[in-house]
C-alpha atoms as one frame of an Amber mdcrd trajectory, in Angstrom:
protein
   7.816 -32.166 -67.037   9.853 -32.343 -69.940   9.259 -35.200 -71.840   5.915
 -34.028 -72.088   4.686 -33.810 -75.568   1.767 -31.798 -74.236   1.558 -29.825
 -71.396  -1.544 -27.719 -69.923  -0.680 -24.224 -68.463  -3.441 -23.507 -65.421
  -4.793 -19.987 -65.210  -3.309 -17.483 -63.508  -0.224 -18.962 -64.203   2.654
 -18.905 -66.362   4.971 -21.711 -67.669   9.021 -20.925 -69.145   9.491 -22.832
 -71.802  12.437 -24.044 -72.477  15.221 -24.876 -75.463  17.866 -27.213 -74.803
  18.033 -25.527 -71.578  17.545 -22.536 -72.616  15.070 -20.232 -71.860  12.478
 -20.380 -75.487   9.632 -18.425 -74.101   6.112 -17.786 -72.092   3.838 -20.461
 -72.695   0.062 -19.087 -71.326  -2.358 -20.807 -69.969  -3.555 -23.262 -72.240
  -2.865 -26.576 -74.547   1.191 -26.355 -75.711   3.030 -29.095 -77.305   6.346
 -29.556 -77.383   8.823 -31.361 -79.329  11.090 -33.051 -76.836  13.275 -34.404
 -79.509  14.316 -31.026 -79.788  15.078 -29.569 -76.689  11.600 -27.863 -75.314
  10.591 -29.016 -72.749   8.232 -26.216 -70.100  10.771 -25.717 -67.398   8.138
 -24.491 -65.367   4.531 -22.508 -63.884   4.514 -19.651 -62.259   1.398 -18.626
 -60.767  -0.174 -14.728 -61.627  -1.609 -14.942 -58.170  -1.538 -12.307 -56.053
   1.164 -13.779 -52.818   0.883 -11.935 -48.854   5.384 -11.924 -47.056   4.186
 -11.182 -43.575   7.514  -9.515 -41.835   7.967  -8.751 -38.349  10.672  -5.836
 -37.907  12.222  -4.515 -34.448  14.078  -1.390 -34.878  14.823   1.841 -32.387
  12.545   5.603 -32.580  14.520   8.724 -31.804  13.139   9.191 -28.969  14.707
   5.830 -27.707  11.947   3.897 -28.342  12.708   0.256 -29.224   9.424  -0.798
 -31.418   8.158  -3.981 -33.793   6.327  -3.707 -36.641   4.539  -5.455 -38.522
   3.452  -5.155 -42.328   1.834  -7.543 -44.808   3.632  -6.838 -47.406   0.754
  -8.711 -51.261   3.223  -8.877 -53.879   2.475 -10.544 -57.414   4.909 -11.790
 -60.653   4.514  -9.560 -63.876   3.407 -11.525 -66.888   4.972 -10.068 -69.249
   8.368 -10.491 -67.688   7.804 -14.171 -65.486  11.531 -14.986 -67.226  13.256
 -12.726 -65.318  11.507 -13.440 -62.131  12.132 -17.528 -62.338  16.067 -16.692
 -63.575  17.400 -13.735 -61.585  15.985 -14.311 -58.269  15.504 -17.689 -56.287
  13.733 -16.675 -52.913  11.595 -13.838 -53.886   9.500 -13.397 -50.674  14.050
 -13.312 -48.493  14.839 -10.870 -50.954  11.770  -8.952 -50.240  12.210  -9.254
 -46.513  16.296  -8.007 -46.368  14.687  -4.684 -48.901  11.996  -3.719 -46.143
  14.233  -4.734 -43.272  16.546  -2.577 -45.249  14.363   0.804 -45.905  12.380
   0.590 -42.539  15.017   0.518 -39.822  15.928   4.151 -42.832  13.311   5.319
 -41.832  11.860   4.874 -38.123  14.995   5.641 -36.975  13.709   9.571 -37.101
  10.357   9.390 -35.461   9.619   9.916 -32.869   7.598   6.983 -31.569   4.309
   9.803 -31.270   5.879  10.845 -34.953   5.717   7.167 -36.144   1.910   6.296
 -34.589   1.043   9.529 -36.475   1.970   8.597 -38.983   2.592   4.633 -40.051
   1.012   5.517 -43.090   3.565   7.431 -45.239   6.272   5.159 -43.885   4.610
   1.828 -45.778   4.460   4.436 -48.588   7.820   4.436 -48.429   8.900   1.122
 -48.404   6.159   0.724 -51.329   7.730   2.641 -52.878  11.923   1.609 -52.453
  10.805  -1.943 -53.727   8.831  -0.763 -56.450  11.738   0.606 -58.091  14.526
  -2.975 -57.027  11.448  -5.103 -57.295  10.299  -4.240 -60.871  13.466  -5.202
 -62.380  13.226  -8.933 -60.988   9.445  -9.218 -62.960   7.733  -8.701 -59.052
   5.028  -5.950 -58.819   4.453  -4.988 -55.056   1.299  -3.744 -54.610  -0.055
  -3.349 -51.679   2.333  -2.893 -48.164   0.291  -2.431 -45.079   1.953  -1.745
 -41.579  -0.544  -3.613 -39.833   0.638  -3.522 -35.696   3.051  -0.997 -33.625
   4.532  -2.950 -30.976   6.459  -0.976 -28.388   8.170  -2.431 -25.600   6.045
  -3.964 -22.870   7.210  -1.016 -20.667   6.741   1.343 -22.756   3.064   0.499
 -23.081   2.933   0.233 -18.959   4.619   4.243 -18.521   2.082   4.813 -21.526
  -0.841   3.912 -20.313   0.490   5.658 -16.773   0.576   8.703 -18.786  -2.445
   8.629 -20.056  -4.969   7.601 -16.692  -2.743  10.856 -14.369  -3.624  12.714
 -17.428  -7.440  12.088 -17.594  -7.711  12.503 -13.305  -6.289  15.510 -13.845
  -8.315  16.858 -16.193 -11.082  15.078 -13.681 -10.056  17.247 -11.267 -10.052
  20.269 -13.184 -13.682  20.078 -13.829 -14.269  19.104 -10.614 -13.278  22.450
  -8.728 -15.352  23.987 -10.872 -17.754  22.547 -10.260 -17.821  22.499  -6.847
 -16.966  26.577  -7.704 -20.010  26.214  -9.265 -21.699  25.839  -7.001 -20.318
  27.800  -3.902 -21.245  30.194  -6.368 -24.825  29.918  -7.066 -24.875  28.475
  -3.341 -24.065  31.803  -2.674 -26.302  34.318  -5.071 -29.922  31.877  -3.599
 -28.449  32.993   0.531 -28.418  36.856  -0.883 -31.729  35.730  -2.579 -32.660
  35.000   0.987 -32.220  37.257   2.796 -32.440  40.109   0.134 -36.305  38.701
  -0.015 -35.975  38.182   3.150 -35.806  41.877   4.357 -37.950  42.272   1.661
 -41.293  40.635   3.781 -40.206  42.282   6.462 -39.860  46.015   5.367 -42.876
  45.096   3.954 -44.340  43.357   7.342 -43.604  46.151   9.057 -45.385  48.541
   6.780 -48.302  46.307   6.547 -47.991  47.559  10.873 -47.756  51.200  10.602
 -50.918  50.967   8.361 -53.720  49.306   9.721 -52.338  50.993  12.747 -52.770
  54.363  12.225 -56.133  53.764  10.152 -57.309  51.921  13.510 -56.426  54.673
  15.141 -57.821  57.594  12.467 -60.417  55.706  12.709 -61.178  55.440  16.755
 -60.917  59.040  16.875 -63.064  60.215  14.568 -65.497  56.742  15.953 -65.364
  57.947  19.212 -65.222  61.824  20.676 -62.465  63.277  22.558 -60.266  60.692
  22.338 -56.668  61.812  21.297 -53.693  59.726  19.054 -52.198  58.303  22.564
 -55.135  57.443  23.703 -55.414  54.793  21.321 -52.461  54.396  21.064 -52.108
  53.116  24.660 -54.806  50.767  24.223 -53.967  49.232  21.138 -50.260  48.710
  23.504 -52.771  46.508  25.196 -54.951  44.914  23.325 -51.311  43.682  21.824
 -49.132  42.471  25.002 -52.415  41.034  26.636 -52.716  38.462  23.127 -49.106
  38.132  23.351 -49.515  36.520  26.471 -51.805  34.953  25.923 -50.250  33.178
  22.389 -47.902  32.451  25.089 -49.586  30.457  27.519 -51.419  28.678  24.624
 -48.080  27.464  23.031 -48.210  23.929  23.954 -44.569  22.940  22.887 -43.201
  25.908  25.288 -42.543  25.612  28.684 -43.040  27.192  32.037 -41.702  30.744
  31.028 -41.612  33.373  34.229 -42.822  37.167  33.416 -42.485  40.161  35.347
 -46.769  41.462  34.513 -48.762  44.217  35.499 -50.200  46.619  34.816 -47.576
  49.040  34.544 -45.987  47.647  32.190 -47.743  48.584  29.397 -47.092  52.332
  30.080 -43.994  52.161  30.297 -42.931  50.320  27.009 -45.917  53.249  25.398
 -43.271  55.251  27.436 -40.261  53.625  25.633 -41.942  53.762  22.358 -42.875
  57.604  22.442 -38.737  58.404  23.471 -37.601  56.983  20.848 -39.641  58.581
  18.515 -39.169  61.744  19.812 -35.282  61.693  20.127 -35.611  60.606  16.322
 -37.702  63.613  15.346 -35.419  65.795  17.232 -32.221  64.413  15.473 -33.271
  65.211  13.142 -34.258  68.531  13.113 -30.610  69.134  14.063 -28.835  67.776
  11.294 -31.769  70.156   9.167
């Protein structure tokens, strides 16, 4: 390279020109002429493109969890300071890696594992600021600093998954219990409403029967002269009694039924009803 009279520096690159082994100037992209008899030569061509460096760091958090952090650093040579980048650092990648190790291991031990996951962007920004301060003096500019991955120890990951699983199972149990509680409450409300409506139906049925009997007694007494309400009531009871016997006999679902039967039973039933009504009226009068 030093014996060439004409040299072409490609785009996105910068040439370092020396005279008799001493830095002379920077050569921009394009065609350049050198006088080897005067000691001029192109010592190096440095790329100004963005380079990427992946760094994997193992460190410990504040809660004593060992983690591996994978960082990606994008850097490039500053064109105006290409001579510093060429002469100051022999191995820039190792230098950048050492600074990243130093900064990360100073920040991460002050954070818990959860805080590290939540604030990984702040950690990357802190590393970026520290790198910029140092590398700019060597002719390098740090473009980006990315915290690509955080990998805890395998046992820690398993424990975290178990904790998450237990929390979700506990939450599911709470929801299941609430659902069962709601079902039981709704079932009890439905049963209470059913009983209430059943009672209302029975009361209305009895009221309708009472109204029908009253109307029949009044009509029969008006149409048949000389009959009393008691006689009409006895006639209705006898009719109901025989209808009941008929229903029991005609039902196909019933087996043999033995019922003490005789005309006197109707009279006994009527007397029992009348006695009950009289006792109720007497108790009401005594109370008043």
